[in-house]
Amino acid sequence: MSAQLLVIEVDRHDAGQAELRLTGDLDFDSAPELIDVVAALRRDGYQQFVLDLSGVGLCDSSGLSALVVAYRGGSAPLRLTGVNPTLRQLLDRTGLAELLELPLAAGDDDVQAAG
């Protein structure tokens, strides 16, 4: 099985927000591309990012590192959407789920309502 190239589509919105849709593998080979795209958007004045990861099939440690670099470079939270269960588990286990803004996981509503 060969690696799937990463494709990043960017929608620029008003008020300095951009949405990035990632399709493919976020790994050692493609992580620098994500970092470069986010850095270029920051230079253009964008500070709020929504990353749609619904098209990401694989995310390795380099991909996780790219998410951290993207988060650390800005003044606003980095919001992730379309996080598959495997990636969600990886983010939870590494503690990155607490750092990055993620949608509630299945079952979190019950925990928060009871808390």
JSON list of C-alpha atoms in Angstrom, two decimals:
[
{"chain": "A", "resi": 1, "resn": "MET", "atom": "CA", "xyz": [0.00, 0.00, 0.00]},
{"chain": "A", "resi": 2, "resn": "SER", "atom": "CA", "xyz": [1.55, 3.28, -1.06]},
{"chain": "A", "resi": 3, "resn": "ALA", "atom": "CA", "xyz": [1.33, 6.55, 0.82]},
{"chain": "A", "resi": 4, "resn": "GLN", "atom": "CA", "xyz": [-1.46, 8.85, -0.22]},
{"chain": "A", "resi": 5, "resn": "LEU", "atom": "CA", "xyz": [-0.30, 12.34, -1.15]},
{"chain": "A", "resi": 6, "resn": "LEU", "atom": "CA", "xyz": [-1.61, 15.14, 1.00]},
{"chain": "A", "resi": 7, "resn": "VAL", "atom": "CA", "xyz": [-3.89, 17.68, -0.65]},
{"chain": "A", "resi": 8, "resn": "ILE", "atom": "CA", "xyz": [-4.68, 20.88, 1.24]},
{"chain": "A", "resi": 9, "resn": "GLU", "atom": "CA", "xyz": [-7.61, 23.01, 0.09]},
{"chain": "A", "resi": 10, "resn": "VAL", "atom": "CA", "xyz": [-7.90, 26.44, 1.70]},
{"chain": "A", "resi": 11, "resn": "ASP", "atom": "CA", "xyz": [-11.01, 28.59, 2.08]},
{"chain": "A", "resi": 12, "resn": "ARG", "atom": "CA", "xyz": [-10.21, 32.11, 3.28]},
{"chain": "A", "resi": 13, "resn": "HIS", "atom": "CA", "xyz": [-12.97, 33.75, 5.30]},
{"chain": "A", "resi": 14, "resn": "ASP", "atom": "CA", "xyz": [-13.41, 37.27, 6.62]},
{"chain": "A", "resi": 15, "resn": "ALA", "atom": "CA", "xyz": [-12.07, 38.23, 10.03]},
{"chain": "A", "resi": 16, "resn": "GLY", "atom": "CA", "xyz": [-8.79, 36.36, 9.64]},
{"chain": "A", "resi": 17, "resn": "GLN", "atom": "CA", "xyz": [-10.22, 32.84, 9.61]},
{"chain": "A", "resi": 18, "resn": "ALA", "atom": "CA", "xyz": [-9.23, 30.11, 7.18]},
{"chain": "A", "resi": 19, "resn": "GLU", "atom": "CA", "xyz": [-10.52, 26.58, 6.78]},
{"chain": "A", "resi": 20, "resn": "LEU", "atom": "CA", "xyz": [-8.10, 23.92, 5.57]},
{"chain": "A", "resi": 21, "resn": "ARG", "atom": "CA", "xyz": [-9.44, 20.63, 4.21]},
{"chain": "A", "resi": 22, "resn": "LEU", "atom": "CA", "xyz": [-6.81, 17.91, 4.28]},
{"chain": "A", "resi": 23, "resn": "THR", "atom": "CA", "xyz": [-7.05, 14.80, 2.15]},
{"chain": "A", "resi": 24, "resn": "GLY", "atom": "CA", "xyz": [-4.46, 12.03, 2.19]},
{"chain": "A", "resi": 25, "resn": "ASP", "atom": "CA", "xyz": [-1.76, 11.09, 4.67]},
{"chain": "A", "resi": 26, "resn": "LEU", "atom": "CA", "xyz": [-0.40, 13.57, 7.21]},
{"chain": "A", "resi": 27, "resn": "ASP", "atom": "CA", "xyz": [3.00, 12.01, 7.78]},
{"chain": "A", "resi": 28, "resn": "PHE", "atom": "CA", "xyz": [6.76, 12.56, 7.68]},
{"chain": "A", "resi": 29, "resn": "ASP", "atom": "CA", "xyz": [6.69, 13.45, 3.99]},
{"chain": "A", "resi": 30, "resn": "SER", "atom": "CA", "xyz": [3.68, 15.77, 4.03]},
{"chain": "A", "resi": 31, "resn": "ALA", "atom": "CA", "xyz": [3.77, 17.41, 7.49]},
{"chain": "A", "resi": 32, "resn": "PRO", "atom": "CA", "xyz": [6.14, 20.20, 6.31]},
{"chain": "A", "resi": 33, "resn": "GLU", "atom": "CA", "xyz": [3.58, 21.12, 3.66]},
{"chain": "A", "resi": 34, "resn": "LEU", "atom": "CA", "xyz": [0.92, 21.77, 6.32]},
{"chain": "A", "resi": 35, "resn": "ILE", "atom": "CA", "xyz": [3.38, 23.84, 8.35]},
{"chain": "A", "resi": 36, "resn": "ASP", "atom": "CA", "xyz": [4.27, 25.90, 5.25]},
{"chain": "A", "resi": 37, "resn": "VAL", "atom": "CA", "xyz": [0.63, 26.52, 4.31]},
{"chain": "A", "resi": 38, "resn": "VAL", "atom": "CA", "xyz": [-0.27, 27.67, 7.83]},
{"chain": "A", "resi": 39, "resn": "ALA", "atom": "CA", "xyz": [2.83, 29.90, 8.01]},
{"chain": "A", "resi": 40, "resn": "ALA", "atom": "CA", "xyz": [1.95, 31.52, 4.67]},
{"chain": "A", "resi": 41, "resn": "LEU", "atom": "CA", "xyz": [-1.62, 32.15, 5.83]},
{"chain": "A", "resi": 42, "resn": "ARG", "atom": "CA", "xyz": [-0.33, 33.72, 9.05]},
{"chain": "A", "resi": 43, "resn": "ARG", "atom": "CA", "xyz": [1.89, 36.05, 7.01]},
{"chain": "A", "resi": 44, "resn": "ASP", "atom": "CA", "xyz": [-1.26, 37.06, 5.11]},
{"chain": "A", "resi": 45, "resn": "GLY", "atom": "CA", "xyz": [-2.99, 37.97, 8.39]},
{"chain": "A", "resi": 46, "resn": "TYR", "atom": "CA", "xyz": [-4.96, 34.81, 9.12]},
{"chain": "A", "resi": 47, "resn": "GLN", "atom": "CA", "xyz": [-4.90, 33.73, 12.77]},
{"chain": "A", "resi": 48, "resn": "GLN", "atom": "CA", "xyz": [-7.91, 31.45, 13.22]},
{"chain": "A", "resi": 49, "resn": "PHE", "atom": "CA", "xyz": [-7.79, 28.04, 11.60]},
{"chain": "A", "resi": 50, "resn": "VAL", "atom": "CA", "xyz": [-10.25, 25.21, 11.23]},
{"chain": "A", "resi": 51, "resn": "LEU", "atom": "CA", "xyz": [-8.63, 22.00, 9.98]},
{"chain": "A", "resi": 52, "resn": "ASP", "atom": "CA", "xyz": [-11.04, 19.50, 8.46]},
{"chain": "A", "resi": 53, "resn": "LEU", "atom": "CA", "xyz": [-9.30, 16.14, 8.85]},
{"chain": "A", "resi": 54, "resn": "SER", "atom": "CA", "xyz": [-12.16, 13.99, 7.55]},
{"chain": "A", "resi": 55, "resn": "GLY", "atom": "CA", "xyz": [-10.09, 13.10, 4.48]},
{"chain": "A", "resi": 56, "resn": "VAL", "atom": "CA", "xyz": [-6.95, 12.13, 6.41]},
{"chain": "A", "resi": 57, "resn": "GLY", "atom": "CA", "xyz": [-6.34, 8.40, 6.34]},
{"chain": "A", "resi": 58, "resn": "LEU", "atom": "CA", "xyz": [-3.11, 8.28, 8.33]},
{"chain": "A", "resi": 59, "resn": "CYS", "atom": "CA", "xyz": [-1.48, 10.64, 10.80]},
{"chain": "A", "resi": 60, "resn": "ASP", "atom": "CA", "xyz": [1.91, 9.72, 12.26]},
{"chain": "A", "resi": 61, "resn": "SER", "atom": "CA", "xyz": [4.07, 11.48, 14.85]},
{"chain": "A", "resi": 62, "resn": "SER", "atom": "CA", "xyz": [5.28, 13.99, 12.24]},
{"chain": "A", "resi": 63, "resn": "GLY", "atom": "CA", "xyz": [1.66, 14.82, 11.47]},
{"chain": "A", "resi": 64, "resn": "LEU", "atom": "CA", "xyz": [0.94, 15.33, 15.17]},
{"chain": "A", "resi": 65, "resn": "SER", "atom": "CA", "xyz": [4.02, 17.54, 15.40]},
{"chain": "A", "resi": 66, "resn": "ALA", "atom": "CA", "xyz": [2.76, 19.63, 12.46]},
{"chain": "A", "resi": 67, "resn": "LEU", "atom": "CA", "xyz": [-0.52, 20.18, 14.31]},
{"chain": "A", "resi": 68, "resn": "VAL", "atom": "CA", "xyz": [1.41, 21.37, 17.38]},
{"chain": "A", "resi": 69, "resn": "VAL", "atom": "CA", "xyz": [3.56, 23.72, 15.28]},
{"chain": "A", "resi": 70, "resn": "ALA", "atom": "CA", "xyz": [0.41, 25.14, 13.64]},
{"chain": "A", "resi": 71, "resn": "TYR", "atom": "CA", "xyz": [-1.14, 25.63, 17.09]},
{"chain": "A", "resi": 72, "resn": "ARG", "atom": "CA", "xyz": [1.91, 27.29, 18.62]},
{"chain": "A", "resi": 73, "resn": "GLY", "atom": "CA", "xyz": [2.33, 29.78, 15.81]},
{"chain": "A", "resi": 74, "resn": "GLY", "atom": "CA", "xyz": [-0.91, 31.62, 16.48]},
{"chain": "A", "resi": 75, "resn": "SER", "atom": "CA", "xyz": [-2.90, 33.59, 18.96]},
{"chain": "A", "resi": 76, "resn": "ALA", "atom": "CA", "xyz": [-6.18, 31.71, 18.47]},
{"chain": "A", "resi": 77, "resn": "PRO", "atom": "CA", "xyz": [-7.08, 28.07, 19.07]},
{"chain": "A", "resi": 78, "resn": "LEU", "atom": "CA", "xyz": [-6.54, 25.58, 16.29]},
{"chain": "A", "resi": 79, "resn": "ARG", "atom": "CA", "xyz": [-9.88, 23.85, 15.73]},
{"chain": "A", "resi": 80, "resn": "LEU", "atom": "CA", "xyz": [-9.99, 20.33, 14.31]},
{"chain": "A", "resi": 81, "resn": "THR", "atom": "CA", "xyz": [-13.07, 18.82, 12.67]},
{"chain": "A", "resi": 82, "resn": "GLY", "atom": "CA", "xyz": [-13.69, 15.49, 10.98]},
{"chain": "A", "resi": 83, "resn": "VAL", "atom": "CA", "xyz": [-11.41, 13.65, 13.38]},
{"chain": "A", "resi": 84, "resn": "ASN", "atom": "CA", "xyz": [-11.77, 9.89, 12.84]},
{"chain": "A", "resi": 85, "resn": "PRO", "atom": "CA", "xyz": [-11.86, 7.56, 15.88]},
{"chain": "A", "resi": 86, "resn": "THR", "atom": "CA", "xyz": [-8.28, 6.34, 15.39]},
{"chain": "A", "resi": 87, "resn": "LEU", "atom": "CA", "xyz": [-6.88, 9.87, 15.23]},
{"chain": "A", "resi": 88, "resn": "ARG", "atom": "CA", "xyz": [-9.07, 10.94, 18.15]},
{"chain": "A", "resi": 89, "resn": "GLN", "atom": "CA", "xyz": [-7.64, 8.10, 20.24]},
{"chain": "A", "resi": 90, "resn": "LEU", "atom": "CA", "xyz": [-4.10, 9.16, 19.27]},
{"chain": "A", "resi": 91, "resn": "LEU", "atom": "CA", "xyz": [-4.81, 12.78, 20.21]},
{"chain": "A", "resi": 92, "resn": "ASP", "atom": "CA", "xyz": [-6.32, 11.66, 23.53]},
{"chain": "A", "resi": 93, "resn": "ARG", "atom": "CA", "xyz": [-3.40, 9.37, 24.39]},
{"chain": "A", "resi": 94, "resn": "THR", "atom": "CA", "xyz": [-0.77, 11.98, 23.59]},
{"chain": "A", "resi": 95, "resn": "GLY", "atom": "CA", "xyz": [-2.56, 14.75, 25.48]},
{"chain": "A", "resi": 96, "resn": "LEU", "atom": "CA", "xyz": [-3.01, 16.82, 22.34]},
{"chain": "A", "resi": 97, "resn": "ALA", "atom": "CA", "xyz": [-6.79, 16.62, 22.61]},
{"chain": "A", "resi": 98, "resn": "GLU", "atom": "CA", "xyz": [-6.47, 18.97, 25.60]},
{"chain": "A", "resi": 99, "resn": "LEU", "atom": "CA", "xyz": [-4.27, 21.39, 23.66]},
{"chain": "A", "resi": 100, "resn": "LEU", "atom": "CA", "xyz": [-6.22, 21.51, 20.39]},
{"chain": "A", "resi": 101, "resn": "GLU", "atom": "CA", "xyz": [-9.88, 22.42, 20.03]},
{"chain": "A", "resi": 102, "resn": "LEU", "atom": "CA", "xyz": [-11.77, 19.23, 19.12]},
{"chain": "A", "resi": 103, "resn": "PRO", "atom": "CA", "xyz": [-15.45, 18.46, 18.73]},
{"chain": "A", "resi": 104, "resn": "LEU", "atom": "CA", "xyz": [-16.95, 16.39, 21.49]},
{"chain": "A", "resi": 105, "resn": "ALA", "atom": "CA", "xyz": [-16.33, 12.68, 21.10]},
{"chain": "A", "resi": 106, "resn": "ALA", "atom": "CA", "xyz": [-19.27, 10.29, 21.13]},
{"chain": "A", "resi": 107, "resn": "GLY", "atom": "CA", "xyz": [-20.40, 9.92, 24.69]},
{"chain": "A", "resi": 108, "resn": "ASP", "atom": "CA", "xyz": [-18.81, 13.16, 25.94]},
{"chain": "A", "resi": 109, "resn": "ASP", "atom": "CA", "xyz": [-22.22, 14.85, 26.12]},
{"chain": "A", "resi": 110, "resn": "ASP", "atom": "CA", "xyz": [-23.29, 12.35, 28.77]},
{"chain": "A", "resi": 111, "resn": "VAL", "atom": "CA", "xyz": [-20.15, 12.88, 30.82]},
{"chain": "A", "resi": 112, "resn": "GLN", "atom": "CA", "xyz": [-20.42, 16.66, 30.71]},
{"chain": "A", "resi": 113, "resn": "ALA", "atom": "CA", "xyz": [-24.14, 16.60, 31.51]},
{"chain": "A", "resi": 114, "resn": "ALA", "atom": "CA", "xyz": [-23.50, 14.37, 34.51]},
{"chain": "A", "resi": 115, "resn": "GLY", "atom": "CA", "xyz": [-20.52, 16.45, 35.70]}
]
